[in-house]
Amino acid sequence: MSTTTDAIRTADAHSAHTYHPLPVVVASADGAWMTDVEGRRYLDMLAGYSALNFGHGNRRLIDAARAQLERVTLTSRAFHHDRFAAFCAELAALCGKEMVLPMNTGAEAVETAVKTARKWGYEVKGVPDGHAKIVVAADNFHGRTTTIVSFSTDHDARDHFGPYTPGFEIVPYGDLTALAHAVTENTVAVLLEPIQGEAGVLVPPAGYLSGVRELTRERNVLFMADEIQSGLGRTGRTFACEHEGVVPDVYILGKALGGGVVPVSAVVADRDVLGVFKPGQHGSTFGGNPLACAVGLEVVAMLRTGEFQQRATELGDHLHRELGLLVGGGAVTAVRGRGLWAGVDIEPSRGTGREISEKLMELGVLVKDTHGSTIRLAPPLVISKEDLDWGLDQLRSVLGA
Ligand SMILES: *Cc1c(COP(=O)(O)O)cnc(C)c1O
């Protein structure tokens, strides 16, 4: 039996089947490339769902992590540590906000934002206790906790995990009229992905995000943007909201904030919002730990140069130009996205998204399907144009295009 089959059999026997991974067993990685246990190389066109925006083994991030590993890795928030202040101040500055509340995973940051909005609603806006409502969009993906799946519309994510947390109103994504109708005097926040990732890289209609901004400002409701996947350079801007000149009240960040090294997430907002928390009202043993802060600080420094946003813009324009040529040719029905991020709808007769992903794997390209007939392309922003073109060649070959 091969090392690959063996590893997969053991994983199947001893891990809960919450994922359906492609049959590749990765042993090492560098930049945009991964190598499996048998020495085969693959171009990573998923980048850990955007957690690896800066590529595998990024020198600056590994050096920052290694230096911190040698000094101190965990203190708990019972004490200050010497990386915390700089991380919070620099991340707040990157966001143009005043305060940061660091957590670990994306779902925790979303939970933190939900708690922030409710507390703000009761203590600042004056909503009667226990009546706060948060408006969310259909087909959202915000994570996997019991509260978050309570407002999911995906049956796999939600079914048989009730009883569900109340206090959420679901409206169609991209529909400003529906959103306006859903907002009442008890609404404390609108929580949205500026581009819906898991839904298939859905870009809302032009004017939607700025419309949400205007509506929430008028109605004294927080606009909370889940930029966990769309943010930190992926779309060619630091935040996807920037494409419409929109500044939300609350940024929810994760994935690439940890540089693909450690889980780092955060809620970022001004003092009039995050200032609602007092000691003991929220926390996390690992949130804001020295290792996380050292890596996060380096991520922020890298984003401040604009270099990665620039790459995502230029390579993204190229990617979308090339993918656009495939639309209508019988293999691809639609392409969506911004920057180095694309959802590609495959003509069903050419195979399911899963089948296309498996064939691409055979040719040395790793992608992941989403929702049946869509594949998502999100290579690391450090990918070279040559590698990107090679990946696109493999895609054309699999599609017979
Ligand atoms: C991945 C993701 C999350 C959840 O992050 P985890 O780190 O997996 O908990 C939340 N929102 C969006 C938009 C995501 O892409």
Short mmCIF file of N, CA, C and O in Angstrom, two decimals, residues 95-188:
data_model
loop_
_atom_site.label_atom_id
_atom_site.label_comp_id
_atom_site.label_asym_id
_atom_site.label_seq_id
_atom_site.Cartn_x
_atom_site.Cartn_y
_atom_site.Cartn_z
N CYS A 95 -6.51 49.68 9.85
CA CYS A 95 -7.96 49.71 9.63
C CYS A 95 -8.54 51.11 9.74
O CYS A 95 -9.73 51.30 9.49
N GLY A 96 -7.72 52.08 10.16
CA GLY A 96 -8.25 53.42 10.38
C GLY A 96 -9.21 53.49 11.55
O GLY A 96 -10.14 54.29 11.57
N LYS A 97 -9.01 52.61 12.52
CA LYS A 97 -9.88 52.55 13.70
C LYS A 97 -9.05 52.76 14.97
O LYS A 97 -7.83 52.84 14.92
N GLU A 98 -9.74 52.77 16.11
CA GLU A 98 -9.06 53.07 17.36
C GLU A 98 -8.70 51.85 18.20
O GLU A 98 -7.74 51.88 18.96
N MET A 99 -9.52 50.79 18.12
CA MET A 99 -9.33 49.68 19.06
C MET A 99 -9.40 48.32 18.39
O MET A 99 -10.11 48.14 17.41
N VAL A 100 -8.68 47.38 19.01
CA VAL A 100 -8.63 46.00 18.51
C VAL A 100 -8.99 45.06 19.66
O VAL A 100 -8.57 45.26 20.79
N LEU A 101 -9.78 44.06 19.35
CA LEU A 101 -10.03 42.99 20.32
C LEU A 101 -9.54 41.69 19.68
O LEU A 101 -10.19 41.16 18.78
N PRO A 102 -8.37 41.20 20.08
CA PRO A 102 -7.80 40.04 19.41
C PRO A 102 -8.40 38.71 19.92
O PRO A 102 -8.62 38.55 21.11
N MET A 103 -8.64 37.82 18.97
CA MET A 103 -9.10 36.46 19.30
C MET A 103 -8.22 35.49 18.50
O MET A 103 -7.12 35.86 18.09
N ASN A 104 -8.69 34.29 18.24
CA ASN A 104 -7.86 33.29 17.56
C ASN A 104 -8.44 32.90 16.19
O ASN A 104 -7.85 33.18 15.17
N THR A 105 -9.60 32.27 16.21
CA THR A 105 -10.19 31.83 14.95
C THR A 105 -11.19 32.86 14.43
O THR A 105 -11.64 33.75 15.16
N GLY A 106 -11.57 32.67 13.17
CA GLY A 106 -12.55 33.55 12.56
C GLY A 106 -13.89 33.48 13.26
O GLY A 106 -14.52 34.51 13.54
N ALA A 107 -14.34 32.27 13.55
CA ALA A 107 -15.65 32.11 14.20
C ALA A 107 -15.68 32.84 15.54
O ALA A 107 -16.68 33.47 15.89
N GLU A 108 -14.58 32.79 16.27
CA GLU A 108 -14.52 33.51 17.55
C GLU A 108 -14.62 35.02 17.33
O GLU A 108 -15.20 35.73 18.16
N ALA A 109 -14.02 35.51 16.26
CA ALA A 109 -14.10 36.94 15.98
C ALA A 109 -15.53 37.32 15.63
O ALA A 109 -16.02 38.38 16.05
N VAL A 110 -16.22 36.48 14.86
CA VAL A 110 -17.62 36.75 14.53
C VAL A 110 -18.47 36.73 15.80
O VAL A 110 -19.30 37.62 16.03
N GLU A 111 -18.25 35.74 16.66
CA GLU A 111 -18.97 35.68 17.94
C GLU A 111 -18.70 36.96 18.75
O GLU A 111 -19.61 37.51 19.38
N THR A 112 -17.46 37.40 18.73
CA THR A 112 -17.09 38.61 19.46
C THR A 112 -17.83 39.82 18.90
O THR A 112 -18.31 40.69 19.64
N ALA A 113 -17.95 39.87 17.56
CA ALA A 113 -18.66 40.98 16.93
C ALA A 113 -20.14 40.94 17.30
O ALA A 113 -20.76 41.99 17.56
N VAL A 114 -20.72 39.75 17.35
CA VAL A 114 -22.13 39.61 17.74
C VAL A 114 -22.33 40.12 19.17
O VAL A 114 -23.25 40.89 19.46
N LYS A 115 -21.43 39.74 20.07
CA LYS A 115 -21.53 40.20 21.46
C LYS A 115 -21.33 41.70 21.55
O LYS A 115 -22.02 42.40 22.29
N THR A 116 -20.38 42.22 20.75
CA THR A 116 -20.12 43.67 20.73
C THR A 116 -21.38 44.42 20.31
O THR A 116 -21.80 45.39 20.97
N ALA A 117 -22.00 43.95 19.22
CA ALA A 117 -23.19 44.65 18.69
C ALA A 117 -24.33 44.62 19.70
O ALA A 117 -25.03 45.62 19.89
N ARG A 118 -24.53 43.48 20.35
CA ARG A 118 -25.63 43.39 21.32
C ARG A 118 -25.38 44.33 22.50
O ARG A 118 -26.27 45.08 22.92
N LYS A 119 -24.17 44.31 23.03
CA LYS A 119 -23.86 45.15 24.19
C LYS A 119 -23.96 46.63 23.82
O LYS A 119 -24.53 47.43 24.57
N TRP A 120 -23.45 46.96 22.63
CA TRP A 120 -23.56 48.34 22.14
C TRP A 120 -25.04 48.72 22.00
O TRP A 120 -25.46 49.82 22.36
N GLY A 121 -25.82 47.78 21.49
CA GLY A 121 -27.25 48.03 21.30
C GLY A 121 -27.95 48.37 22.61
O GLY A 121 -28.74 49.32 22.68
N TYR A 122 -27.66 47.61 23.65
CA TYR A 122 -28.32 47.83 24.94
C TYR A 122 -27.78 49.06 25.67
O TYR A 122 -28.54 49.83 26.25
N GLU A 123 -26.46 49.24 25.61
CA GLU A 123 -25.85 50.26 26.46
C GLU A 123 -25.66 51.60 25.77
O GLU A 123 -25.57 52.63 26.43
N VAL A 124 -25.58 51.60 24.44
CA VAL A 124 -25.38 52.88 23.73
C VAL A 124 -26.65 53.26 22.97
O VAL A 124 -27.18 54.36 23.12
N LYS A 125 -27.19 52.33 22.18
CA LYS A 125 -28.36 52.67 21.37
C LYS A 125 -29.64 52.71 22.20
O LYS A 125 -30.57 53.44 21.87
N GLY A 126 -29.70 51.89 23.26
CA GLY A 126 -30.88 51.91 24.12
C GLY A 126 -31.97 50.91 23.74
O GLY A 126 -33.15 51.11 24.03
N VAL A 127 -31.57 49.81 23.09
CA VAL A 127 -32.53 48.74 22.76
C VAL A 127 -32.91 48.03 24.08
O VAL A 127 -32.04 47.80 24.92
N PRO A 128 -34.22 47.69 24.28
CA PRO A 128 -34.61 46.99 25.51
C PRO A 128 -33.86 45.65 25.64
O PRO A 128 -33.73 44.93 24.65
N ASP A 129 -33.39 45.35 26.83
CA ASP A 129 -32.55 44.18 27.06
C ASP A 129 -33.20 42.90 26.55
O ASP A 129 -34.38 42.65 26.80
N GLY A 130 -32.42 42.11 25.82
CA GLY A 130 -32.91 40.83 25.32
C GLY A 130 -33.62 40.93 23.98
O GLY A 130 -34.06 39.92 23.44
N HIS A 131 -33.73 42.14 23.40
CA HIS A 131 -34.48 42.30 22.15
C HIS A 131 -33.62 42.63 20.93
O HIS A 131 -34.15 42.91 19.86
N ALA A 132 -32.31 42.62 21.08
CA ALA A 132 -31.45 43.03 19.96
C ALA A 132 -31.58 42.08 18.78
O ALA A 132 -31.67 40.86 18.94
N LYS A 133 -31.60 42.67 17.59
CA LYS A 133 -31.64 41.88 16.35
C LYS A 133 -30.43 42.22 15.48
O LYS A 133 -30.01 43.39 15.40
N ILE A 134 -29.91 41.20 14.83
CA ILE A 134 -28.82 41.40 13.88
C ILE A 134 -29.29 40.88 12.53
O ILE A 134 -29.80 39.76 12.44
N VAL A 135 -29.16 41.71 11.50
CA VAL A 135 -29.58 41.30 10.16
C VAL A 135 -28.39 40.70 9.43
O VAL A 135 -27.29 41.28 9.43
N VAL A 136 -28.59 39.53 8.83
CA VAL A 136 -27.53 38.83 8.09
C VAL A 136 -28.06 38.46 6.71
O VAL A 136 -29.25 38.61 6.43
N ALA A 137 -27.17 37.95 5.85
CA ALA A 137 -27.57 37.63 4.48
C ALA A 137 -27.72 36.12 4.30
O ALA A 137 -27.00 35.32 4.91
N ALA A 138 -28.63 35.73 3.43
CA ALA A 138 -28.76 34.33 3.04
C ALA A 138 -27.46 33.87 2.38
O ALA A 138 -26.73 34.68 1.80
N ASP A 139 -27.19 32.60 2.47
CA ASP A 139 -25.99 31.98 1.88
C ASP A 139 -24.68 32.48 2.49
O ASP A 139 -23.62 32.37 1.89
N ASN A 140 -24.80 33.06 3.69
CA ASN A 140 -23.59 33.55 4.37
C ASN A 140 -22.71 32.40 4.81
O ASN A 140 -23.17 31.27 4.97
N PHE A 141 -21.44 32.70 5.05
CA PHE A 141 -20.59 31.81 5.83
C PHE A 141 -19.81 32.65 6.83
O PHE A 141 -18.99 33.48 6.46
N HIS A 142 -20.10 32.43 8.12
CA HIS A 142 -19.41 33.18 9.17
C HIS A 142 -18.73 32.27 10.17
O HIS A 142 -18.19 32.76 11.17
N GLY A 143 -18.78 30.95 9.96
CA GLY A 143 -18.12 30.05 10.90
C GLY A 143 -19.06 28.93 11.34
O GLY A 143 -20.11 28.72 10.75
N ARG A 144 -18.64 28.20 12.39
CA ARG A 144 -19.28 26.93 12.72
C ARG A 144 -19.80 26.80 14.14
O ARG A 144 -20.14 25.69 14.56
N THR A 145 -19.80 27.87 14.93
CA THR A 145 -20.28 27.73 16.31
C THR A 145 -21.80 27.58 16.32
O THR A 145 -22.47 27.84 15.32
N THR A 146 -22.35 27.20 17.47
CA THR A 146 -23.80 26.99 17.53
C THR A 146 -24.57 28.27 17.21
O THR A 146 -25.58 28.23 16.52
N THR A 147 -24.09 29.42 17.70
CA THR A 147 -24.79 30.67 17.38
C THR A 147 -24.67 31.00 15.90
O THR A 147 -25.63 31.39 15.26
N ILE A 148 -23.48 30.82 15.35
CA ILE A 148 -23.28 31.20 13.94
C ILE A 148 -24.07 30.28 13.00
O ILE A 148 -24.68 30.76 12.04
N VAL A 149 -24.12 28.97 13.29
CA VAL A 149 -24.91 28.11 12.39
C VAL A 149 -26.41 28.37 12.57
O VAL A 149 -27.21 28.02 11.71
N SER A 150 -26.77 29.03 13.67
CA SER A 150 -28.18 29.39 13.88
C SER A 150 -28.67 30.34 12.78
O SER A 150 -29.85 30.40 12.50
N PHE A 151 -27.77 31.13 12.20
CA PHE A 151 -28.21 32.03 11.13
C PHE A 151 -27.59 31.66 9.78
O PHE A 151 -27.46 32.48 8.88
N SER A 152 -27.24 30.38 9.63
CA SER A 152 -26.80 29.87 8.34
C SER A 152 -28.02 29.39 7.55
O SER A 152 -29.02 28.99 8.15
N THR A 153 -27.95 29.45 6.23
CA THR A 153 -29.04 28.89 5.41
C THR A 153 -28.57 27.61 4.72
O THR A 153 -29.27 27.07 3.87
N ASP A 154 -27.39 27.12 5.10
CA ASP A 154 -26.84 25.91 4.51
C ASP A 154 -27.27 24.71 5.37
O ASP A 154 -26.96 24.66 6.56
N HIS A 155 -27.99 23.78 4.77
CA HIS A 155 -28.54 22.65 5.56
C HIS A 155 -27.45 21.82 6.22
O HIS A 155 -27.60 21.39 7.36
N ASP A 156 -26.37 21.55 5.50
CA ASP A 156 -25.28 20.76 6.10
C ASP A 156 -24.72 21.46 7.34
O ASP A 156 -24.43 20.83 8.35
N ALA A 157 -24.57 22.77 7.24
CA ALA A 157 -23.96 23.53 8.34
C ALA A 157 -24.89 23.61 9.54
O ALA A 157 -24.44 23.65 10.68
N ARG A 158 -26.22 23.62 9.29
CA ARG A 158 -27.18 23.98 10.32
C ARG A 158 -28.00 22.81 10.89
O ARG A 158 -28.25 22.75 12.11
N ASP A 159 -28.40 21.87 10.04
CA ASP A 159 -29.40 20.88 10.46
C ASP A 159 -28.91 20.00 11.61
O ASP A 159 -27.77 19.53 11.63
N HIS A 160 -29.83 19.80 12.57
CA HIS A 160 -29.60 18.94 13.74
C HIS A 160 -28.55 19.50 14.70
O HIS A 160 -27.93 18.74 15.44
N PHE A 161 -28.36 20.81 14.66
CA PHE A 161 -27.50 21.45 15.65
C PHE A 161 -28.29 22.41 16.56
O PHE A 161 -27.70 23.16 17.32
N GLY A 162 -29.63 22.37 16.44
CA GLY A 162 -30.47 23.23 17.27
C GLY A 162 -30.53 22.69 18.69
O GLY A 162 -29.97 21.63 18.98
N PRO A 163 -31.18 23.36 19.64
CA PRO A 163 -31.94 24.59 19.44
C PRO A 163 -31.03 25.77 19.05
O PRO A 163 -29.90 25.86 19.52
N TYR A 164 -31.59 26.64 18.20
CA TYR A 164 -30.80 27.71 17.61
C TYR A 164 -30.88 29.01 18.41
O TYR A 164 -31.87 29.30 19.06
N THR A 165 -29.81 29.78 18.33
CA THR A 165 -29.76 31.09 19.00
C THR A 165 -30.69 32.06 18.27
O THR A 165 -30.55 32.25 17.05
N PRO A 166 -31.61 32.68 18.98
CA PRO A 166 -32.48 33.67 18.33
C PRO A 166 -31.79 35.02 18.17
O PRO A 166 -30.67 35.20 18.64
N GLY A 167 -32.47 35.94 17.51
CA GLY A 167 -31.96 37.32 17.41
C GLY A 167 -31.35 37.65 16.06
O GLY A 167 -30.66 38.67 15.94
N PHE A 168 -31.61 36.81 15.07
CA PHE A 168 -31.05 37.07 13.73
C PHE A 168 -32.17 37.10 12.70
O PHE A 168 -33.13 36.35 12.79
N GLU A 169 -32.02 37.98 11.72
CA GLU A 169 -32.99 38.15 10.64
C GLU A 169 -32.22 37.93 9.35
O GLU A 169 -31.18 38.56 9.14
N ILE A 170 -32.70 37.01 8.50
CA ILE A 170 -31.97 36.69 7.27
C ILE A 170 -32.66 37.32 6.06
O ILE A 170 -33.87 37.16 5.88
N VAL A 171 -31.89 38.06 5.26
CA VAL A 171 -32.43 38.69 4.04
C VAL A 171 -31.59 38.24 2.84
O VAL A 171 -30.44 37.84 3.00
N PRO A 172 -32.14 38.31 1.63
CA PRO A 172 -31.33 37.94 0.45
C PRO A 172 -30.12 38.85 0.32
O PRO A 172 -30.22 40.06 0.56
N TYR A 173 -28.97 38.26 -0.07
CA TYR A 173 -27.74 39.03 -0.25
C TYR A 173 -27.87 39.92 -1.49
O TYR A 173 -28.37 39.48 -2.53
N GLY A 174 -27.43 41.16 -1.35
CA GLY A 174 -27.43 42.05 -2.52
C GLY A 174 -28.73 42.81 -2.71
O GLY A 174 -28.85 43.59 -3.65
N ASP A 175 -29.72 42.58 -1.84
CA ASP A 175 -31.04 43.21 -1.98
C ASP A 175 -31.22 44.29 -0.92
O ASP A 175 -31.56 44.02 0.23
N LEU A 176 -31.00 45.53 -1.34
CA LEU A 176 -31.02 46.66 -0.42
C LEU A 176 -32.42 46.93 0.13
O LEU A 176 -32.59 47.29 1.30
N THR A 177 -33.44 46.70 -0.71
CA THR A 177 -34.82 46.94 -0.28
C THR A 177 -35.19 45.97 0.83
O THR A 177 -35.78 46.36 1.85
N ALA A 178 -34.85 44.70 0.65
CA ALA A 178 -35.15 43.70 1.67
C ALA A 178 -34.44 44.04 2.98
O ALA A 178 -35.00 43.91 4.07
N LEU A 179 -33.22 44.53 2.85
CA LEU A 179 -32.45 44.89 4.04
C LEU A 179 -33.12 46.06 4.77
O LEU A 179 -33.29 46.03 5.99
N ALA A 180 -33.52 47.06 4.01
CA ALA A 180 -34.17 48.23 4.60
C ALA A 180 -35.43 47.83 5.35
O ALA A 180 -35.73 48.34 6.43
N HIS A 181 -36.19 46.87 4.80
CA HIS A 181 -37.42 46.41 5.45
C HIS A 181 -37.13 45.63 6.72
O HIS A 181 -37.94 45.62 7.65
N ALA A 182 -35.99 44.95 6.76
CA ALA A 182 -35.68 44.09 7.90
C ALA A 182 -35.17 44.88 9.11
O ALA A 182 -35.22 44.40 10.24
N VAL A 183 -34.68 46.09 8.86
CA VAL A 183 -34.11 46.90 9.96
C VAL A 183 -35.24 47.56 10.76
O VAL A 183 -36.10 48.23 10.19
N THR A 184 -35.24 47.32 12.07
CA THR A 184 -36.24 47.94 12.95
C THR A 184 -35.52 48.73 14.03
O THR A 184 -34.28 48.76 14.05
N GLU A 185 -36.27 49.31 14.97
CA GLU A 185 -35.61 50.08 16.04
C GLU A 185 -34.79 49.17 16.96
O GLU A 185 -33.93 49.65 17.69
N ASN A 186 -35.05 47.86 16.94
CA ASN A 186 -34.26 46.94 17.77
C ASN A 186 -33.05 46.34 17.03
O ASN A 186 -32.33 45.52 17.59
N THR A 187 -32.86 46.74 15.79
CA THR A 187 -31.71 46.22 15.04
C THR A 187 -30.44 46.90 15.54
O THR A 187 -30.36 48.13 15.58
N VAL A 188 -29.46 46.08 15.92
CA VAL A 188 -28.21 46.65 16.42
C VAL A 188 -27.10 46.59 15.37
O VAL A 188 -26.15 47.37 15.41
#
